[in-house]
Amino acid sequence: MIIVNTGDGKGKTTAAIGQIIRSLGQGFKVCLIQLFKGENFYGEQNVLTKLDGLDFFSFSKEHPFCIKDVTMQEAAERCKPAISKIKEIVSSGKVYDLIVLEEFCIALRENFIDKTEFIKLVKLLSEKSDVIITGRGAPQELIDTADLVTEMKEIKHPYAKGVKSRKGIEF
């Protein structure tokens, strides 16, 4: 299946990580390819990188929205190795039970990666693996392609009152 977790609410990554844990608990082989998450900052990275059965890759670790000295062009260039990693998985014949493509909806929304090429690759991956794609702003073409789409909707968030991200909750 192709699964998309999108929307402006909190929980897209958290849901995908829950699925990773569930799959690993069943002895499945899992791959996580992550965009826009710096190393040694997000708490889940500290745990996930130590788990047996999970291949973890992180690319384009900074997004211009969060890190002001990174340009849109630099972020786009840094996404290219992630697409190369997906192509490598497709061509190698290596089979995962679950592949999570974290924050790829953002890369699609910002046109950092080509939608048509990405959807083609996801379809190829889904022939042998379940694939979860996360991030705000999933393009309609991806939503139309997916088998399951969940939209996390923000109803209320402490950010609106000026509360900053909290360690252990948001990162």
GROMACS .gro file of N, CA and C in nm:
model
  513
    1MET      N    1   0.082  -0.119   0.000
    1MET     CA    2   0.000   0.000   0.000
    1MET      C    3   0.087   0.125   0.000
    2ILE      N    4   0.032   0.230  -0.050
    2ILE     CA    5   0.090   0.363  -0.041
    2ILE      C    6   0.005   0.441   0.058
    3ILE      N    7   0.069   0.489   0.164
    3ILE     CA    8   0.002   0.558   0.274
    3ILE      C    9   0.058   0.699   0.282
    4VAL      N   10  -0.029   0.798   0.295
    4VAL     CA   11   0.015   0.937   0.308
    4VAL      C   12  -0.039   0.993   0.439
    5ASN      N   13   0.050   1.049   0.520
    5ASN     CA   14   0.015   1.125   0.640
    5ASN      C   15   0.046   1.271   0.611
    6THR      N   16  -0.056   1.354   0.601
    6THR     CA   17  -0.038   1.494   0.564
    6THR      C   18  -0.125   1.582   0.652
    7GLY      N   19  -0.126   1.711   0.625
    7GLY     CA   20  -0.209   1.805   0.698
    7GLY      C   21  -0.127   1.901   0.781
    8ASP      N   22  -0.195   2.001   0.839
    8ASP     CA   23  -0.126   2.103   0.915
    8ASP      C   24  -0.118   2.071   1.063
    9GLY      N   25  -0.172   1.958   1.104
    9GLY     CA   26  -0.170   1.920   1.245
    9GLY      C   27  -0.047   1.839   1.283
   10LYS      N   28  -0.028   1.827   1.412
   10LYS     CA   29   0.083   1.751   1.468
   10LYS      C   30   0.052   1.601   1.459
   11GLY      N   31   0.154   1.520   1.436
   11GLY     CA   32   0.135   1.376   1.444
   11GLY      C   33   0.170   1.294   1.322
   12LYS      N   34   0.209   1.359   1.214
   12LYS     CA   35   0.240   1.285   1.091
   12LYS      C   36   0.362   1.194   1.109
   13THR      N   37   0.470   1.253   1.158
   13THR     CA   38   0.591   1.175   1.183
   13THR      C   39   0.569   1.077   1.297
   14THR      N   40   0.501   1.121   1.401
   14THR     CA   41   0.476   1.035   1.517
   14THR      C   42   0.400   0.909   1.474
   15ALA      N   43   0.300   0.924   1.389
   15ALA     CA   44   0.225   0.809   1.341
   15ALA      C   45   0.314   0.716   1.259
   16ALA      N   46   0.399   0.772   1.175
   16ALA     CA   47   0.489   0.690   1.093
   16ALA      C   48   0.589   0.614   1.181
   17ILE      N   49   0.639   0.680   1.284
   17ILE     CA   50   0.733   0.613   1.375
   17ILE      C   51   0.663   0.502   1.452
   18GLY      N   52   0.539   0.526   1.490
   18GLY     CA   53   0.462   0.420   1.553
   18GLY      C   54   0.448   0.299   1.462
   19GLN      N   55   0.426   0.324   1.334
   19GLN     CA   56   0.417   0.214   1.237
   19GLN      C   57   0.551   0.143   1.221
   20ILE      N   58   0.660   0.219   1.224
   20ILE     CA   59   0.794   0.158   1.219
   20ILE      C   60   0.812   0.063   1.337
   21ILE      N   61   0.777   0.109   1.456
   21ILE     CA   62   0.793   0.026   1.576
   21ILE      C   63   0.705  -0.098   1.567
   22ARG      N   64   0.582  -0.080   1.524
   22ARG     CA   65   0.491  -0.195   1.508
   22ARG      C   66   0.550  -0.296   1.410
   23SER      N   67   0.601  -0.248   1.298
   23SER     CA   68   0.657  -0.338   1.197
   23SER      C   69   0.782  -0.409   1.248
   24LEU      N   70   0.871  -0.335   1.313
   24LEU     CA   71   0.991  -0.397   1.369
   24LEU      C   72   0.953  -0.501   1.474
   25GLY      N   73   0.849  -0.473   1.551
   25GLY     CA   74   0.802  -0.568   1.651
   25GLY      C   75   0.752  -0.699   1.593
   26GLN      N   76   0.715  -0.696   1.466
   26GLN     CA   77   0.672  -0.818   1.395
   26GLN      C   78   0.787  -0.882   1.317
   27GLY      N   79   0.908  -0.829   1.337
   27GLY     CA   80   1.025  -0.886   1.269
   27GLY      C   81   1.042  -0.838   1.126
   28PHE      N   82   0.973  -0.732   1.088
   28PHE     CA   83   0.981  -0.680   0.952
   28PHE      C   84   1.109  -0.600   0.932
   29LYS      N   85   1.152  -0.592   0.807
   29LYS     CA   86   1.266  -0.510   0.767
   29LYS      C   87   1.212  -0.375   0.722
   30VAL      N   88   1.267  -0.267   0.779
   30VAL     CA   89   1.214  -0.133   0.758
   30VAL      C   90   1.323  -0.037   0.712
   31CYS      N   91   1.287   0.056   0.625
   31CYS     CA   92   1.376   0.161   0.581
   31CYS      C   93   1.309   0.296   0.606
   32LEU      N   94   1.384   0.388   0.665
   32LEU     CA   95   1.336   0.524   0.687
   32LEU      C   96   1.430   0.619   0.613
   33ILE      N   97   1.374   0.696   0.521
   33ILE     CA   98   1.449   0.799   0.451
   33ILE      C   99   1.387   0.932   0.491
   34GLN      N  100   1.467   1.016   0.552
   34GLN     CA  101   1.418   1.136   0.618
   34GLN      C  102   1.476   1.262   0.553
   35LEU      N  103   1.392   1.364   0.540
   35LEU     CA  104   1.435   1.495   0.493
   35LEU      C  105   1.411   1.600   0.602
   36PHE      N  106   1.493   1.702   0.602
   36PHE     CA  107   1.474   1.824   0.680
   36PHE      C  108   1.478   1.807   0.831
   37LYS      N  109   1.546   1.705   0.878
   37LYS     CA  110   1.556   1.686   1.023
   37LYS      C  111   1.704   1.674   1.058
   38GLY      N  112   1.758   1.776   1.122
   38GLY     CA  113   1.898   1.777   1.160
   38GLY      C  114   1.935   1.664   1.254
   39GLU      N  115   2.058   1.624   1.250
   39GLU     CA  116   2.106   1.513   1.333
   39GLU      C  117   2.118   1.554   1.479
   40ASN      N  118   2.095   1.456   1.566
   40ASN     CA  119   2.113   1.472   1.711
   40ASN      C  120   2.028   1.584   1.769
   41PHE      N  121   1.915   1.613   1.706
   41PHE     CA  122   1.824   1.715   1.757
   41PHE      C  123   1.689   1.651   1.791
   42TYR      N  124   1.639   1.570   1.700
   42TYR     CA  125   1.509   1.507   1.719
   42TYR      C  126   1.526   1.380   1.801
   43GLY      N  127   1.450   1.370   1.909
   43GLY     CA  128   1.462   1.259   2.002
   43GLY      C  129   1.445   1.123   1.938
   44GLU      N  130   1.354   1.113   1.841
   44GLU     CA  131   1.330   0.983   1.778
   44GLU      C  132   1.454   0.931   1.706
   45GLN      N  133   1.538   1.021   1.655
   45GLN     CA  134   1.660   0.977   1.586
   45GLN      C  135   1.753   0.902   1.682
   46ASN      N  136   1.758   0.948   1.807
   46ASN     CA  137   1.845   0.884   1.906
   46ASN      C  138   1.807   0.740   1.931
   47VAL      N  139   1.680   0.708   1.916
   47VAL     CA  140   1.632   0.572   1.937
   47VAL      C  141   1.635   0.493   1.806
   48LEU      N  142   1.583   0.552   1.700
   48LEU     CA  143   1.569   0.480   1.574
   48LEU      C  144   1.702   0.433   1.517
   49THR      N  145   1.804   0.513   1.530
   49THR     CA  146   1.934   0.476   1.473
   49THR      C  147   1.996   0.355   1.543
   50LYS      N  148   1.943   0.316   1.659
   50LYS     CA  149   1.997   0.202   1.734
   50LYS      C  150   1.917   0.074   1.713
   51LEU      N  151   1.808   0.080   1.640
   51LEU     CA  152   1.720  -0.036   1.627
   51LEU      C  153   1.767  -0.132   1.519
   52ASP      N  154   1.767  -0.260   1.554
   52ASP     CA  155   1.796  -0.365   1.456
   52ASP      C  156   1.677  -0.378   1.361
   53GLY      N  157   1.708  -0.401   1.235
   53GLY     CA  158   1.602  -0.419   1.137
   53GLY      C  159   1.561  -0.291   1.066
   54LEU      N  160   1.620  -0.177   1.109
   54LEU     CA  161   1.586  -0.048   1.048
   54LEU      C  162   1.708   0.010   0.979
   55ASP      N  163   1.694   0.038   0.851
   55ASP     CA  164   1.795   0.114   0.777
   55ASP      C  165   1.749   0.260   0.775
   56PHE      N  166   1.833   0.349   0.826
   56PHE     CA  167   1.795   0.489   0.848
   56PHE      C  168   1.887   0.579   0.766
   57PHE      N  169   1.827   0.667   0.685
   57PHE     CA  170   1.902   0.761   0.602
   57PHE      C  171   1.841   0.900   0.618
   58SER      N  172   1.926   1.001   0.630
   58SER     CA  173   1.879   1.138   0.646
   58SER      C  174   1.949   1.228   0.545
   59PHE      N  175   1.869   1.310   0.475
   59PHE     CA  176   1.921   1.398   0.372
   59PHE      C  177   1.862   1.538   0.388
   60SER      N  178   1.924   1.636   0.324
   60SER     CA  179   1.877   1.774   0.325
   60SER      C  180   1.827   1.811   0.465
   61LYS      N  181   1.918   1.809   0.558
   61LYS     CA  182   1.884   1.816   0.699
   61LYS      C  183   1.830   1.951   0.745
   62GLU      N  184   1.835   2.051   0.660
   62GLU     CA  185   1.789   2.184   0.699
   62GLU      C  186   1.693   2.238   0.593
   63HIS      N  187   1.580   2.289   0.638
   63HIS     CA  188   1.484   2.351   0.548
   63HIS      C  189   1.490   2.503   0.568
   64PRO      N  190   1.484   2.579   0.460
   64PRO     CA  191   1.494   2.726   0.472
   64PRO      C  192   1.390   2.789   0.564
   65PHE      N  193   1.275   2.726   0.582
   65PHE     CA  194   1.174   2.780   0.672
   65PHE      C  195   1.224   2.782   0.816
   66CYS      N  196   1.306   2.681   0.852
   66CYS     CA  197   1.357   2.669   0.990
   66CYS      C  198   1.497   2.727   1.006
   67ILE      N  199   1.580   2.713   0.905
   67ILE     CA  200   1.719   2.758   0.911
   67ILE      C  201   1.736   2.867   0.807
   68LYS      N  202   1.749   2.989   0.852
   68LYS     CA  203   1.744   3.105   0.761
   68LYS      C  204   1.864   3.117   0.668
   69ASP      N  205   1.979   3.058   0.703
   69ASP     CA  206   2.096   3.072   0.614
   69ASP      C  207   2.103   2.961   0.509
   70VAL      N  208   1.996   2.883   0.493
   70VAL     CA  209   1.988   2.781   0.388
   70VAL      C  210   1.890   2.832   0.282
   71THR      N  211   1.935   2.835   0.158
   71THR     CA  212   1.848   2.882   0.050
   71THR      C  213   1.760   2.769   0.000
   72MET      N  214   1.654   2.807  -0.068
   72MET     CA  215   1.565   2.708  -0.129
   72MET      C  216   1.642   2.620  -0.228
   73GLN      N  217   1.732   2.682  -0.304
   73GLN     CA  218   1.810   2.607  -0.401
   73GLN      C  219   1.902   2.506  -0.332
   74GLU      N  220   1.965   2.546  -0.222
   74GLU     CA  221   2.051   2.454  -0.147
   74GLU      C  222   1.970   2.337  -0.093
   75ALA      N  223   1.854   2.366  -0.039
   75ALA     CA  224   1.769   2.258   0.014
   75ALA      C  225   1.728   2.162  -0.098
   76ALA      N  226   1.693   2.216  -0.214
   76ALA     CA  227   1.655   2.132  -0.328
   76ALA      C  228   1.771   2.043  -0.371
   77GLU      N  229   1.890   2.099  -0.379
   77GLU     CA  230   2.007   2.021  -0.419
   77GLU      C  231   2.033   1.907  -0.319
   78ARG      N  232   2.011   1.935  -0.194
   78ARG     CA  233   2.036   1.836  -0.088
   78ARG      C  234   1.931   1.726  -0.085
   79CYS      N  235   1.820   1.746  -0.156
   79CYS     CA  236   1.718   1.641  -0.167
   79CYS      C  237   1.754   1.537  -0.273
   80LYS      N  238   1.839   1.574  -0.367
   80LYS     CA  239   1.874   1.483  -0.477
   80LYS      C  240   1.931   1.349  -0.431
   81PRO      N  241   2.020   1.346  -0.330
   81PRO     CA  242   2.069   1.216  -0.284
   81PRO      C  243   1.959   1.126  -0.226
   82ALA      N  244   1.853   1.186  -0.173
   82ALA     CA  245   1.742   1.105  -0.122
   82ALA      C  246   1.672   1.033  -0.237
   83ILE      N  247   1.652   1.105  -0.347
   83ILE     CA  248   1.591   1.042  -0.465
   83ILE      C  249   1.685   0.934  -0.520
   84SER      N  250   1.814   0.961  -0.518
   84SER     CA  251   1.912   0.859  -0.562
   84SER      C  252   1.904   0.736  -0.473
   85LYS      N  253   1.884   0.753  -0.343
   85LYS     CA  254   1.873   0.640  -0.250
   85LYS      C  255   1.748   0.558  -0.283
   86ILE      N  256   1.638   0.626  -0.314
   86ILE     CA  257   1.516   0.553  -0.351
   86ILE      C  258   1.539   0.475  -0.480
   87LYS      N  259   1.603   0.538  -0.579
   87LYS     CA  260   1.634   0.469  -0.705
   87LYS      C  261   1.724   0.348  -0.680
   88GLU      N  262   1.819   0.363  -0.590
   88GLU     CA  263   1.909   0.254  -0.555
   88GLU      C  264   1.831   0.136  -0.496
   89ILE      N  265   1.736   0.165  -0.408
   89ILE     CA  266   1.654   0.059  -0.349
   89ILE      C  267   1.572  -0.011  -0.456
   90VAL      N  268   1.512   0.066  -0.546
   90VAL     CA  269   1.432   0.008  -0.654
   90VAL      C  270   1.518  -0.081  -0.743
   91SER      N  271   1.635  -0.032  -0.783
   91SER     CA  272   1.719  -0.107  -0.878
   91SER      C  273   1.794  -0.223  -0.814
   92SER      N  274   1.821  -0.214  -0.684
   92SER     CA  275   1.899  -0.320  -0.619
   92SER      C  276   1.817  -0.445  -0.595
   93GLY      N  277   1.687  -0.431  -0.592
   93GLY     CA  278   1.604  -0.546  -0.561
   93GLY      C  279   1.595  -0.574  -0.412
   94LYS      N  280   1.660  -0.489  -0.331
   94LYS     CA  281   1.651  -0.507  -0.186
   94LYS      C  282   1.507  -0.485  -0.143
   95VAL      N  283   1.456  -0.576  -0.064
   95VAL     CA  284   1.316  -0.570  -0.026
   95VAL      C  285   1.302  -0.533   0.121
   96TYR      N  286   1.222  -0.432   0.144
   96TYR     CA  287   1.181  -0.393   0.279
   96TYR      C  288   1.032  -0.422   0.292
   97ASP      N  289   0.989  -0.453   0.411
   97ASP     CA  290   0.846  -0.470   0.435
   97ASP      C  291   0.778  -0.333   0.442
   98LEU      N  292   0.851  -0.234   0.497
   98LEU     CA  293   0.797  -0.100   0.512
   98LEU      C  294   0.906   0.002   0.478
   99ILE      N  295   0.868   0.101   0.400
   99ILE     CA  296   0.958   0.213   0.368
   99ILE      C  297   0.885   0.341   0.407
  100VAL      N  298   0.949   0.422   0.491
  100VAL     CA  299   0.891   0.550   0.532
  100VAL      C  300   0.972   0.661   0.467
  101LEU      N  301   0.904   0.748   0.395
  101LEU     CA  302   0.965   0.863   0.329
  101LEU      C  303   0.915   0.987   0.403
  102GLU      N  304   0.993   1.026   0.502
  102GLU     CA  305   0.950   1.130   0.595
  102GLU      C  306   0.978   1.270   0.542
  103GLU      N  307   0.876   1.354   0.547
  103GLU     CA  308   0.877   1.494   0.505
  103GLU      C  309   0.891   1.512   0.353
  104PHE      N  310   0.866   1.407   0.278
  104PHE     CA  311   0.875   1.418   0.133
  104PHE      C  312   0.762   1.502   0.075
  105CYS      N  313   0.648   1.511   0.143
  105CYS     CA  314   0.539   1.597   0.094
  105CYS      C  315   0.586   1.742   0.090
  106ILE      N  316   0.667   1.782   0.186
  106ILE     CA  317   0.721   1.918   0.187
  106ILE      C  318   0.811   1.940   0.066
  107ALA      N  319   0.897   1.842   0.038
  107ALA     CA  320   0.987   1.854  -0.078
  107ALA      C  321   0.907   1.860  -0.208
  108LEU      N  322   0.797   1.788  -0.213
  108LEU     CA  323   0.710   1.794  -0.332
  108LEU      C  324   0.641   1.930  -0.340
  109ARG      N  325   0.589   1.977  -0.228
  109ARG     CA  326   0.520   2.106  -0.223
  109ARG      C  327   0.611   2.221  -0.267
  110GLU      N  328   0.738   2.215  -0.226
  110GLU     CA  329   0.834   2.320  -0.258
  110GLU      C  330   0.900   2.300  -0.395
  111ASN      N  331   0.861   2.194  -0.465
  111ASN     CA  332   0.921   2.158  -0.595
  111ASN      C  333   1.070   2.130  -0.585
  112PHE      N  334   1.113   2.079  -0.470
  112PHE     CA  335   1.252   2.037  -0.453
  112PHE      C  336   1.277   1.906  -0.527
  113ILE      N  337   1.172   1.827  -0.541
  113ILE     CA  338   1.181   1.702  -0.616
  113ILE      C  339   1.066   1.698  -0.717
  114ASP      N  340   1.086   1.627  -0.825
  114ASP     CA  341   0.988   1.618  -0.933
  114ASP      C  342   0.874   1.524  -0.892
  115LYS      N  343   0.751   1.573  -0.897
  115LYS     CA  344   0.634   1.494  -0.857
  115LYS      C  345   0.616   1.368  -0.941
  116THR      N  346   0.626   1.384  -1.071
  116THR     CA  347   0.603   1.270  -1.161
  116THR      C  348   0.705   1.160  -1.135
  117GLU      N  349   0.832   1.197  -1.126
  117GLU     CA  350   0.936   1.099  -1.099
  117GLU      C  351   0.916   1.033  -0.963
  118PHE      N  352   0.885   1.114  -0.862
  118PHE     CA  353   0.866   1.062  -0.727
  118PHE      C  354   0.751   0.962  -0.722
  119ILE      N  355   0.639   0.997  -0.781
  119ILE     CA  356   0.523   0.907  -0.779
  119ILE      C  357   0.554   0.777  -0.852
  120LYS      N  358   0.626   0.787  -0.962
  120LYS     CA  359   0.667   0.665  -1.034
  120LYS      C  360   0.753   0.576  -0.944
  121LEU      N  361   0.848   0.636  -0.873
  121LEU     CA  362   0.934   0.559  -0.783
  121LEU      C  363   0.855   0.497  -0.669
  122VAL      N  364   0.761   0.574  -0.613
  122VAL     CA  365   0.679   0.522  -0.502
  122VAL      C  366   0.595   0.403  -0.550
  123LYS      N  367   0.541   0.412  -0.669
  123LYS     CA  368   0.465   0.299  -0.725
  123LYS      C  369   0.553   0.175  -0.737
  124LEU      N  370   0.676   0.194  -0.784
  124LEU     CA  371   0.769   0.081  -0.794
  124LEU      C  372   0.802   0.024  -0.656
  125LEU      N  373   0.826   0.111  -0.559
  125LEU     CA  374   0.853   0.063  -0.423
  125LEU      C  375   0.735  -0.016  -0.369
  126SER      N  376   0.614   0.031  -0.397
  126SER     CA  377   0.494  -0.031  -0.339
  126SER      C  378   0.461  -0.167  -0.399
  127GLU      N  379   0.532  -0.205  -0.504
  127GLU     CA  380   0.513  -0.340  -0.559
  127GLU      C  381   0.563  -0.447  -0.463
  128LYS      N  382   0.658  -0.410  -0.376
  128LYS     CA  383   0.717  -0.507  -0.284
  128LYS      C  384   0.710  -0.463  -0.137
  129SER      N  385   0.674  -0.338  -0.112
  129SER     CA  386   0.678  -0.282   0.022
  129SER      C  387   0.556  -0.194   0.046
  130ASP      N  388   0.517  -0.182   0.172
  130ASP     CA  389   0.425  -0.076   0.208
  130ASP      C  390   0.509   0.051   0.218
  131VAL      N  391   0.454   0.163   0.172
  131VAL     CA  392   0.527   0.289   0.170
  131VAL      C  393   0.443   0.396   0.240
  132ILE      N  394   0.505   0.464   0.338
  132ILE     CA  395   0.441   0.576   0.407
  132ILE      C  396   0.515   0.702   0.368
  133ILE      N  397   0.440   0.804   0.328
  133ILE     CA  398   0.497   0.933   0.291
  133ILE      C  399   0.435   1.037   0.385
  134THR      N  400   0.520   1.117   0.449
  134THR     CA  401   0.468   1.216   0.544
  134THR      C  402   0.502   1.357   0.499
  135GLY      N  403   0.434   1.453   0.563
  135GLY     CA  404   0.465   1.594   0.545
  135GLY      C  405   0.342   1.676   0.510
  136ARG      N  406   0.352   1.802   0.540
  136ARG     CA  407   0.245   1.895   0.508
  136ARG      C  408   0.235   1.916   0.358
  137GLY      N  409   0.116   1.943   0.312
  137GLY     CA  410   0.097   1.985   0.174
  137GLY      C  411   0.114   1.878   0.070
  138ALA      N  412   0.065   1.758   0.096
  138ALA     CA  413   0.073   1.651  -0.005
  138ALA      C  414   0.004   1.699  -0.133
  139PRO      N  415   0.071   1.684  -0.247
  139PRO     CA  416   0.009   1.725  -0.373
  139PRO      C  417  -0.107   1.632  -0.410
  140GLN      N  418  -0.202   1.686  -0.481
  140GLN     CA  419  -0.321   1.608  -0.518
  140GLN      C  420  -0.283   1.482  -0.596
  141GLU      N  421  -0.180   1.489  -0.679
  141GLU     CA  422  -0.139   1.371  -0.757
  141GLU      C  423  -0.097   1.256  -0.664
  142LEU      N  424  -0.031   1.288  -0.554
  142LEU     CA  425   0.010   1.185  -0.458
  142LEU      C  426  -0.112   1.133  -0.383
  143ILE      N  427  -0.200   1.221  -0.343
  143ILE     CA  428  -0.324   1.180  -0.275
  143ILE      C  429  -0.404   1.086  -0.365
  144ASP      N  430  -0.415   1.119  -0.493
  144ASP     CA  431  -0.488   1.036  -0.588
  144ASP      C  432  -0.423   0.898  -0.605
  145THR      N  433  -0.291   0.893  -0.596
  145THR     CA  434  -0.216   0.768  -0.613
  145THR      C  435  -0.224   0.678  -0.490
  146ALA      N  436  -0.231   0.738  -0.373
  146ALA     CA  437  -0.224   0.664  -0.247
  146ALA      C  438  -0.346   0.575  -0.225
  147ASP      N  439  -0.323   0.469  -0.146
  147ASP     CA  440  -0.431   0.380  -0.106
  147ASP      C  441  -0.499   0.427   0.023
  148LEU      N  442  -0.421   0.494   0.108
  148LEU     CA  443  -0.469   0.542   0.237
  148LEU      C  444  -0.410   0.680   0.261
  149VAL      N  445  -0.496   0.776   0.289
  149VAL     CA  446  -0.451   0.913   0.317
  149VAL      C  447  -0.515   0.957   0.448
  150THR      N  448  -0.430   1.004   0.539
  150THR     CA  449  -0.478   1.060   0.665
  150THR      C  450  -0.433   1.204   0.671
  151GLU      N  451  -0.529   1.292   0.701
  151GLU     CA  452  -0.496   1.433   0.717
  151GLU      C  453  -0.502   1.468   0.865
  152MET      N  454  -0.388   1.510   0.919
  152MET     CA  455  -0.383   1.558   1.056
  152MET      C  456  -0.426   1.705   1.052
  153LYS      N  457  -0.531   1.738   1.122
  153LYS     CA  458  -0.587   1.872   1.119
  153LYS      C  459  -0.560   1.942   1.252
  154GLU      N  460  -0.498   2.058   1.244
  154GLU     CA  461  -0.475   2.136   1.365
  154GLU      C  462  -0.606   2.203   1.406
  155ILE      N  463  -0.642   2.181   1.529
  155ILE     CA  464  -0.759   2.247   1.585
  155ILE      C  465  -0.713   2.354   1.684
  156LYS      N  466  -0.610   2.321   1.760
  156LYS     CA  467  -0.555   2.414   1.857
  156LYS      C  468  -0.411   2.374   1.880
  157HIS      N  469  -0.323   2.472   1.888
  157HIS     CA  470  -0.181   2.442   1.911
  157HIS      C  471  -0.121   2.552   1.997
  158PRO      N  472  -0.034   2.518   2.092
  158PRO     CA  473   0.026   2.620   2.179
  158PRO      C  474   0.113   2.721   2.104
  159TYR      N  475   0.160   2.689   1.983
  159TYR     CA  476   0.237   2.785   1.904
  159TYR      C  477   0.159   2.915   1.886
  160ALA      N  478   0.027   2.903   1.871
  160ALA     CA  479  -0.057   3.022   1.849
  160ALA      C  480  -0.049   3.119   1.966
  161LYS      N  481  -0.012   3.068   2.083
  161LYS     CA  482   0.003   3.153   2.202
  161LYS      C  483   0.149   3.188   2.228
  162GLY      N  484   0.236   3.153   2.133
  162GLY     CA  485   0.377   3.187   2.146
  162GLY      C  486   0.460   3.084   2.222
  163VAL      N  487   0.403   2.968   2.253
  163VAL     CA  488   0.477   2.862   2.322
  163VAL      C  489   0.574   2.799   2.223
  164LYS      N  490   0.701   2.791   2.261
  164LYS     CA  491   0.803   2.736   2.173
  164LYS      C  492   0.800   2.583   2.174
  165SER      N  493   0.864   2.524   2.072
  165SER     CA  494   0.876   2.379   2.065
  165SER      C  495   0.938   2.325   2.192
  166ARG      N  496   0.888   2.210   2.235
  166ARG     CA  497   0.937   2.152   2.359
  166ARG      C  498   1.010   2.021   2.333
  167LYS      N  499   1.125   2.009   2.396
  167LYS     CA  500   1.205   1.887   2.388
  167LYS      C  501   1.121   1.771   2.438
  168GLY      N  502   1.123   1.662   2.363
  168GLY     CA  503   1.047   1.544   2.401
  168GLY      C  504   0.903   1.544   2.354
  169ILE      N  505   0.854   1.657   2.308
  169ILE     CA  506   0.718   1.666   2.254
  169ILE      C  507   0.722   1.698   2.104
  170GLU      N  508   0.787   1.808   2.068
  170GLU     CA  509   0.798   1.844   1.926
  170GLU      C  510   0.930   1.798   1.863
  171PHE      N  511   1.030   1.774   1.943
  171PHE     CA  512   1.158   1.728   1.889
  171PHE      C  513   1.228   1.638   1.986
   0.00000   0.00000   0.00000
